[in-house]
Amino acid sequence: MRILGIDPGSRATGYGIVEQSCGGLRFIACGVIRPPCGGGLPERLRVIHGGLEEVIATHRPAVAAIEEVFVSVNPRSALILGHARGVAMLAAIGSGLAVHEYSARIVKQSVVGYGQAAKGQVQQMVRVLLSLLSPPSSDAADALAIAICHAHRHPHVPSGGRPR
Amino acid sequence: MRILGIDPGSRATGYGIVEQSCGGLRFIACGVIRPPCGGGLPERLRVIHGGLEEVIATHRPAVAAIEEVFVSVNPRSALILGHARGVAMLAAIGSGLAVHEYSARIVKQSVVGYGQAAKGQVQQMVRVLLSLLSPPSSDAADALAIAICHAHRHPHVPSGGRPR
């Protein structure tokens, strides 16, 4: 089963896809959707939504996972982030994917074992867990970490077997 | 030219369409999209986006207008509102409409002549300006007010003529 992790942002939306099987987790793809700087917010949202739809059509994940937002940020930032997160969720549910949400603390605990881990640590552990040659960029690593978190919390069940 | 006004919200998204011609403003349609209470946020966003796409396909507005959000609200509310506003903007730009934004103060000034007007006043003036038999519901009236505001700021120019 393929899992799409999404780290939404109006300037940069990270995505990462991992495949979960009885052999463990396998890296499929990751990247960052960066809408052109000149466009207004509606145009940036269109690029994010279209980009994620394309990623879903190409890699056919079965489920999506997205980070819950920690709302200590200021209302203005929360509002703008909400726009990006809204169209990201829409791209997933519009393509028939269930959308799961995880807090940043749970995601970090899942990949680094510590809820307050630094971004660099997340990048390194994503590299290790998915046997990548080099760590992905920060936004893509965060998205992969969210996908890994979902996999850890929904272990693969082989036919007739029990969760590993 | 038809103008779509949108008053987005995750529980209730108001819409209103007016037609602008040399004869003035004419009411075309208004309503409120209310996603089912039981659904999660992604499902609510899908309903809002799909509902607005349907309104646009039915009434074929040429342009959309949406309220700027006054971000003194708390970050949690701003975040959730951002999701709804994001998919509303996406429905408009995805259907080829330019999206204009107006502050609540400008909208109220445009229909009531006073930036701090109460909701009931907006409903009454929308009824008067569009010659409706009864005032629309609050969310639909706010959406119509946004469409009227756009019309007032972009006067109709008849072929070969000057703005009225």
CSV table of C-alpha atoms in Angstrom, one decimal:
chain,number,residue,atom,x,y,z
A,1,MET,CA,0.0,0.0,0.0
A,2,ARG,CA,1.3,3.4,-0.9
A,3,ILE,CA,1.0,6.3,1.5
A,4,LEU,CA,1.2,10.0,0.5
A,5,GLY,CA,2.6,12.4,3.1
A,6,ILE,CA,1.9,16.1,2.7
A,7,ASP,CA,3.6,19.1,4.4
A,8,PRO,CA,1.5,22.0,3.1
A,9,GLY,CA,2.6,25.6,2.8
A,10,SER,CA,1.5,28.4,0.4
A,11,ARG,CA,5.1,29.0,-0.7
A,12,ALA,CA,6.3,25.4,-0.6
A,13,THR,CA,4.3,22.2,-0.3
A,14,GLY,CA,6.3,19.1,0.4
A,15,TYR,CA,5.1,15.6,-0.7
A,16,GLY,CA,6.5,12.1,-0.1
A,17,ILE,CA,5.3,8.7,-1.1
A,18,VAL,CA,6.4,5.4,0.6
A,19,GLU,CA,5.2,1.9,-0.1
A,20,GLN,CA,4.4,-0.4,2.8
A,21,SER,CA,4.6,-4.2,2.4
A,22,CYS,CA,5.6,-7.2,4.4
A,23,GLY,CA,9.2,-6.4,3.4
A,24,GLY,CA,9.0,-3.1,5.2
A,25,LEU,CA,8.9,0.5,3.9
A,26,ARG,CA,10.2,1.5,0.4
A,27,PHE,CA,10.8,5.0,-0.9
A,28,ILE,CA,8.7,5.8,-4.0
A,29,ALA,CA,9.0,9.5,-4.6
A,30,CYS,CA,9.3,12.9,-3.0
A,31,GLY,CA,9.4,16.6,-4.0
A,32,VAL,CA,8.4,20.1,-3.3
A,33,ILE,CA,5.7,22.1,-5.2
A,34,ARG,CA,6.7,25.7,-5.4
A,35,PRO,CA,4.1,28.0,-6.9
A,36,PRO,CA,5.7,30.9,-8.9
A,37,CYS,CA,6.5,33.9,-6.6
A,38,GLY,CA,4.7,36.5,-8.7
A,39,GLY,CA,1.2,34.8,-8.6
A,40,GLY,CA,-1.4,35.8,-6.1
A,41,LEU,CA,-2.8,33.5,-3.4
A,42,PRO,CA,-5.6,32.0,-5.6
A,43,GLU,CA,-3.0,31.1,-8.4
A,44,ARG,CA,-0.6,29.6,-5.8
A,45,LEU,CA,-3.5,27.4,-4.5
A,46,ARG,CA,-4.3,26.3,-8.0
A,47,VAL,CA,-0.7,25.2,-8.5
A,48,ILE,CA,-0.6,23.4,-5.2
A,49,HIS,CA,-3.9,21.6,-5.9
A,50,GLY,CA,-2.9,20.7,-9.5
A,51,GLY,CA,0.6,19.6,-8.5
A,52,LEU,CA,-0.8,17.2,-5.8
A,53,GLU,CA,-3.4,15.8,-8.1
A,54,GLU,CA,-0.6,15.1,-10.6
A,55,VAL,CA,1.5,13.3,-7.9
A,56,ILE,CA,-1.6,11.2,-6.9
A,57,ALA,CA,-2.4,10.3,-10.5
A,58,THR,CA,1.3,9.3,-11.2
A,59,HIS,CA,2.0,7.3,-8.0
A,60,ARG,CA,-1.5,6.1,-7.0
A,61,PRO,CA,-1.2,6.2,-3.2
A,62,ALA,CA,-4.1,4.5,-1.3
A,63,VAL,CA,-4.2,7.0,1.6
A,64,ALA,CA,-2.9,10.4,2.5
A,65,ALA,CA,-1.4,11.7,5.8
A,66,ILE,CA,-1.0,15.4,6.7
A,67,GLU,CA,0.4,17.2,9.7
A,68,GLU,CA,-2.0,18.8,12.2
A,69,VAL,CA,-1.1,22.4,12.6
A,70,PHE,CA,0.2,23.7,15.9
A,71,VAL,CA,-1.7,26.9,16.2
A,72,SER,CA,0.6,29.0,18.4
A,73,VAL,CA,1.5,30.7,15.2
A,74,ASN,CA,0.0,34.2,14.6
A,75,PRO,CA,-3.6,34.3,13.2
A,76,ARG,CA,-2.3,35.8,9.9
A,77,SER,CA,0.1,32.9,9.3
A,78,ALA,CA,-2.5,30.4,10.4
A,79,LEU,CA,-5.0,31.8,8.0
A,80,ILE,CA,-2.6,31.6,5.0
A,81,LEU,CA,-1.4,28.1,6.0
A,82,GLY,CA,-5.1,27.1,6.3
A,83,HIS,CA,-5.6,28.0,2.6
A,84,ALA,CA,-2.8,25.7,1.4
A,85,ARG,CA,-3.7,22.9,3.8
A,86,GLY,CA,-7.4,23.1,2.6
A,87,VAL,CA,-6.5,22.7,-1.1
A,88,ALA,CA,-4.0,19.9,-0.2
A,89,MET,CA,-6.7,18.0,1.7
A,90,LEU,CA,-9.1,18.6,-1.2
A,91,ALA,CA,-6.6,17.2,-3.7
A,92,ALA,CA,-6.5,14.0,-1.6
A,93,ILE,CA,-10.1,13.5,-0.8
A,94,GLY,CA,-11.1,14.6,-4.4
A,95,SER,CA,-8.9,11.7,-5.7
A,96,GLY,CA,-10.7,9.3,-3.3
A,97,LEU,CA,-8.0,9.1,-0.6
A,98,ALA,CA,-8.8,9.0,3.1
A,99,VAL,CA,-7.0,11.8,4.9
A,100,HIS,CA,-5.3,11.1,8.3
A,101,GLU,CA,-3.9,13.9,10.5
A,102,TYR,CA,-0.9,13.6,12.9
A,103,SER,CA,0.6,16.2,15.2
A,104,ALA,CA,4.2,17.2,14.6
A,105,ARG,CA,5.1,15.7,18.0
A,106,ILE,CA,3.7,12.3,17.0
A,107,VAL,CA,5.4,12.5,13.6
A,108,LYS,CA,8.8,13.3,15.1
A,109,GLN,CA,8.4,10.6,17.8
A,110,SER,CA,7.6,8.1,15.0
A,111,VAL,CA,10.8,8.8,13.0
A,112,VAL,CA,13.3,10.2,15.6
A,113,GLY,CA,11.9,8.8,18.8
A,114,TYR,CA,11.7,12.3,20.3
A,115,GLY,CA,8.8,14.7,19.9
A,116,GLN,CA,10.9,17.9,20.0
A,117,ALA,CA,13.5,16.7,17.5
A,118,ALA,CA,15.2,19.3,15.2
A,119,LYS,CA,14.5,19.4,11.5
A,120,GLY,CA,17.9,18.2,10.6
A,121,GLN,CA,17.4,15.1,12.7
A,122,VAL,CA,14.1,14.3,10.9
A,123,GLN,CA,15.9,14.7,7.5
A,124,GLN,CA,18.7,12.3,8.6
A,125,MET,CA,16.3,9.6,10.0
A,126,VAL,CA,14.1,9.7,6.9
A,127,ARG,CA,17.3,9.1,4.9
A,128,VAL,CA,18.2,6.1,7.1
A,129,LEU,CA,14.7,4.6,7.4
A,130,LEU,CA,14.2,4.7,3.6
A,131,SER,CA,17.8,3.8,2.7
A,132,LEU,CA,18.3,7.0,0.7
A,133,LEU,CA,21.8,8.0,-0.5
A,134,SER,CA,21.3,11.6,0.7
A,135,PRO,CA,18.8,13.3,2.9
A,136,PRO,CA,15.8,14.9,1.1
A,137,SER,CA,15.2,18.6,1.3
A,138,SER,CA,13.5,19.8,4.5
A,139,ASP,CA,10.0,20.1,3.1
A,140,ALA,CA,10.1,16.8,1.3
A,141,ALA,CA,11.7,15.1,4.4
A,142,ASP,CA,8.8,16.4,6.6
A,143,ALA,CA,6.3,15.0,4.1
A,144,LEU,CA,8.1,11.6,4.0
A,145,ALA,CA,8.2,11.6,7.8
A,146,ILE,CA,4.4,12.0,7.9
A,147,ALA,CA,4.0,9.1,5.5
A,148,ILE,CA,6.3,7.0,7.6
A,149,CYS,CA,4.4,8.0,10.8
A,150,HIS,CA,1.2,6.7,9.2
A,151,ALA,CA,2.8,3.4,8.2
A,152,HIS,CA,4.1,2.9,11.7
A,153,ARG,CA,0.7,3.4,13.2
A,154,HIS,CA,-1.1,1.2,10.6
A,155,PRO,CA,1.2,-1.9,10.3
A,156,HIS,CA,1.0,-3.9,7.1
A,157,VAL,CA,-1.1,-7.1,7.6
A,158,PRO,CA,-0.2,-9.8,5.1
A,159,SER,CA,-3.1,-12.0,3.9
A,160,GLY,CA,-4.0,-14.4,6.6
A,161,GLY,CA,-1.3,-13.0,8.9
A,162,ARG,CA,-1.1,-10.7,11.9
A,163,PRO,CA,0.5,-7.2,12.0
A,164,ARG,CA,4.3,-7.4,12.1
B,1,MET,CA,-21.5,40.7,-16.6
B,2,ARG,CA,-22.3,38.3,-13.7
B,3,ILE,CA,-20.4,38.6,-10.4
B,4,LEU,CA,-20.1,35.8,-7.9
B,5,GLY,CA,-19.7,36.9,-4.2
B,6,ILE,CA,-18.5,34.3,-1.8
B,7,ASP,CA,-18.7,34.4,2.1
B,8,PRO,CA,-16.7,31.3,3.0
B,9,GLY,CA,-16.9,29.2,6.2
B,10,SER,CA,-16.3,25.6,7.0
B,11,ARG,CA,-19.9,25.1,8.4
B,12,ALA,CA,-21.7,27.5,6.0
B,13,THR,CA,-20.4,29.1,2.8
B,14,GLY,CA,-22.7,31.8,1.4
B,15,TYR,CA,-22.8,32.6,-2.3
B,16,GLY,CA,-24.6,35.3,-4.3
B,17,ILE,CA,-24.7,36.2,-8.0
B,18,VAL,CA,-25.7,39.5,-9.4
B,19,GLU,CA,-25.7,40.7,-13.0
B,20,GLN,CA,-24.3,44.1,-13.9
B,21,SER,CA,-25.6,45.9,-17.0
B,22,CYS,CA,-26.3,49.4,-18.1
B,23,GLY,CA,-29.7,49.0,-16.5
B,24,GLY,CA,-28.0,48.5,-13.1
B,25,LEU,CA,-27.7,45.5,-10.8
B,26,ARG,CA,-30.0,42.5,-11.1
B,27,PHE,CA,-30.3,39.6,-8.6
B,28,ILE,CA,-29.6,36.2,-10.2
B,29,ALA,CA,-29.2,33.7,-7.3
B,30,CYS,CA,-28.0,33.2,-3.8
B,31,GLY,CA,-27.8,30.4,-1.3
B,32,VAL,CA,-25.7,28.7,1.4
B,33,ILE,CA,-23.7,25.6,1.1
B,34,ARG,CA,-23.9,23.6,4.4
B,35,PRO,CA,-21.7,20.5,4.5
B,36,PRO,CA,-23.2,17.6,6.6
B,37,CYS,CA,-22.4,18.0,10.3
B,38,GLY,CA,-21.0,14.5,10.7
B,39,GLY,CA,-18.3,14.7,8.0
B,40,GLY,CA,-14.6,15.6,8.9
B,41,LEU,CA,-12.9,18.7,7.6
B,42,PRO,CA,-11.7,17.1,4.3
B,43,GLU,CA,-15.2,16.0,3.5
B,44,ARG,CA,-16.6,19.4,4.3
B,45,LEU,CA,-14.1,21.0,2.0
B,46,ARG,CA,-15.0,18.7,-0.8
B,47,VAL,CA,-18.7,19.7,-0.4
B,48,ILE,CA,-17.9,23.4,-0.4
B,49,HIS,CA,-15.6,23.1,-3.5
B,50,GLY,CA,-18.1,20.9,-5.4
B,51,GLY,CA,-21.0,23.2,-4.4
B,52,LEU,CA,-19.3,26.3,-5.7
B,53,GLU,CA,-18.2,24.6,-8.9
B,54,GLU,CA,-21.8,23.7,-9.5
B,55,VAL,CA,-23.0,27.3,-8.8
B,56,ILE,CA,-20.4,28.6,-11.3
B,57,ALA,CA,-21.3,26.0,-13.9
B,58,THR,CA,-25.0,26.8,-13.5
B,59,HIS,CA,-24.9,30.7,-13.5
B,60,ARG,CA,-21.6,31.3,-15.4
B,61,PRO,CA,-20.3,34.4,-13.5
B,62,ALA,CA,-17.4,36.2,-15.2
B,63,VAL,CA,-15.6,37.1,-12.0
B,64,ALA,CA,-15.5,36.2,-8.3
B,65,ALA,CA,-15.3,38.5,-5.2
B,66,ILE,CA,-14.4,37.2,-1.7
B,67,GLU,CA,-14.1,38.9,1.7
B,68,GLU,CA,-10.6,39.5,3.1
B,69,VAL,CA,-10.4,38.0,6.5
B,70,PHE,CA,-10.0,40.2,9.5
B,71,VAL,CA,-7.4,38.3,11.5
B,72,SER,CA,-8.1,39.4,15.0
B,73,VAL,CA,-9.9,36.0,15.4
B,74,ASN,CA,-7.9,33.4,17.3
B,75,PRO,CA,-5.3,31.3,15.3
B,76,ARG,CA,-7.4,28.1,15.5
B,77,SER,CA,-10.5,29.8,14.0
B,78,ALA,CA,-8.3,31.6,11.4
B,79,LEU,CA,-6.7,28.2,10.4
B,80,ILE,CA,-10.1,26.5,9.9
B,81,LEU,CA,-11.5,29.5,8.0
B,82,GLY,CA,-8.4,29.5,5.9
B,83,HIS,CA,-9.2,25.9,4.7
B,84,ALA,CA,-12.7,26.9,3.6
B,85,ARG,CA,-11.5,30.1,2.0
B,86,GLY,CA,-8.7,28.3,0.2
B,87,VAL,CA,-11.1,25.8,-1.5
B,88,ALA,CA,-13.5,28.6,-2.3
B,89,MET,CA,-10.8,30.5,-4.1
B,90,LEU,CA,-9.7,27.3,-5.9
B,91,ALA,CA,-13.3,26.7,-7.1
B,92,ALA,CA,-13.3,30.2,-8.7
B,93,ILE,CA,-9.8,30.2,-10.2
B,94,GLY,CA,-10.1,26.6,-11.3
B,95,SER,CA,-13.2,27.6,-13.3
B,96,GLY,CA,-11.3,30.5,-14.9
B,97,LEU,CA,-12.6,33.3,-12.8
B,98,ALA,CA,-10.4,36.1,-11.6
B,99,VAL,CA,-10.7,36.5,-7.8
B,100,HIS,CA,-11.0,39.9,-6.1
B,101,GLU,CA,-10.7,40.5,-2.4
B,102,TYR,CA,-12.4,43.2,-0.3
B,103,SER,CA,-12.2,44.0,3.4
B,104,ALA,CA,-15.4,43.7,5.4
B,105,ARG,CA,-15.2,47.4,6.0
B,106,ILE,CA,-15.2,48.2,2.3
B,107,VAL,CA,-18.0,45.8,1.6
B,108,LYS,CA,-20.2,47.4,4.3
B,109,GLN,CA,-19.3,50.9,3.2
B,110,SER,CA,-20.4,49.9,-0.3
B,111,VAL,CA,-23.8,48.6,0.6
B,112,VAL,CA,-24.7,50.5,3.8
B,113,GLY,CA,-22.4,53.5,3.6
B,114,TYR,CA,-20.9,52.7,7.0
B,115,GLY,CA,-17.9,50.3,7.6
B,116,GLN,CA,-19.1,49.2,11.0
B,117,ALA,CA,-22.7,48.4,10.1
B,118,ALA,CA,-24.5,45.5,11.8
B,119,LYS,CA,-25.3,42.3,9.9
B,120,GLY,CA,-29.0,43.1,9.9
B,121,GLN,CA,-28.4,46.4,8.2
B,122,VAL,CA,-26.4,44.6,5.4
B,123,GLN,CA,-29.3,42.1,4.9
B,124,GLN,CA,-31.8,45.0,4.7
B,125,MET,CA,-29.7,47.0,2.2
B,126,VAL,CA,-29.0,44.0,0.0
B,127,ARG,CA,-32.8,43.4,-0.1
B,128,VAL,CA,-33.4,47.1,-1.1
B,129,LEU,CA,-30.5,47.3,-3.7
B,130,LEU,CA,-31.6,44.1,-5.4
B,131,SER,CA,-35.4,44.7,-5.1
B,132,LEU,CA,-35.9,41.4,-3.3
B,133,LEU,CA,-39.2,40.7,-1.5
B,134,SER,CA,-37.5,39.6,1.7
B,135,PRO,CA,-33.9,39.8,3.0
B,136,PRO,CA,-31.7,36.8,2.2
B,137,SER,CA,-30.3,34.8,5.0
B,138,SER,CA,-27.2,36.3,6.7
B,139,ASP,CA,-24.6,34.2,4.9
B,140,ALA,CA,-26.2,34.7,1.5
B,141,ALA,CA,-26.7,38.4,2.1
B,142,ASP,CA,-23.0,38.8,3.0
B,143,ALA,CA,-22.1,37.0,-0.2
B,144,LEU,CA,-24.4,39.3,-2.3
B,145,ALA,CA,-23.0,42.3,-0.5
B,146,ILE,CA,-19.5,41.3,-1.6
B,147,ALA,CA,-20.7,40.9,-5.2
B,148,ILE,CA,-22.5,44.3,-5.1
B,149,CYS,CA,-19.3,45.9,-3.7
B,150,HIS,CA,-17.3,44.6,-6.6
B,151,ALA,CA,-19.9,45.9,-9.0
B,152,HIS,CA,-19.8,49.4,-7.4
B,153,ARG,CA,-16.0,49.4,-7.7
B,154,HIS,CA,-16.0,48.2,-11.3
B,155,PRO,CA,-18.8,50.2,-13.0
B,156,HIS,CA,-20.4,48.8,-16.1
B,157,VAL,CA,-19.0,50.4,-19.3
B,158,PRO,CA,-21.5,50.1,-22.2
B,159,SER,CA,-19.9,49.7,-25.7
B,160,GLY,CA,-18.5,53.0,-26.8
B,161,GLY,CA,-19.6,54.7,-23.5
B,162,ARG,CA,-18.1,55.8,-20.3
B,163,PRO,CA,-18.7,54.3,-16.8
B,164,ARG,CA,-22.1,55.4,-15.4
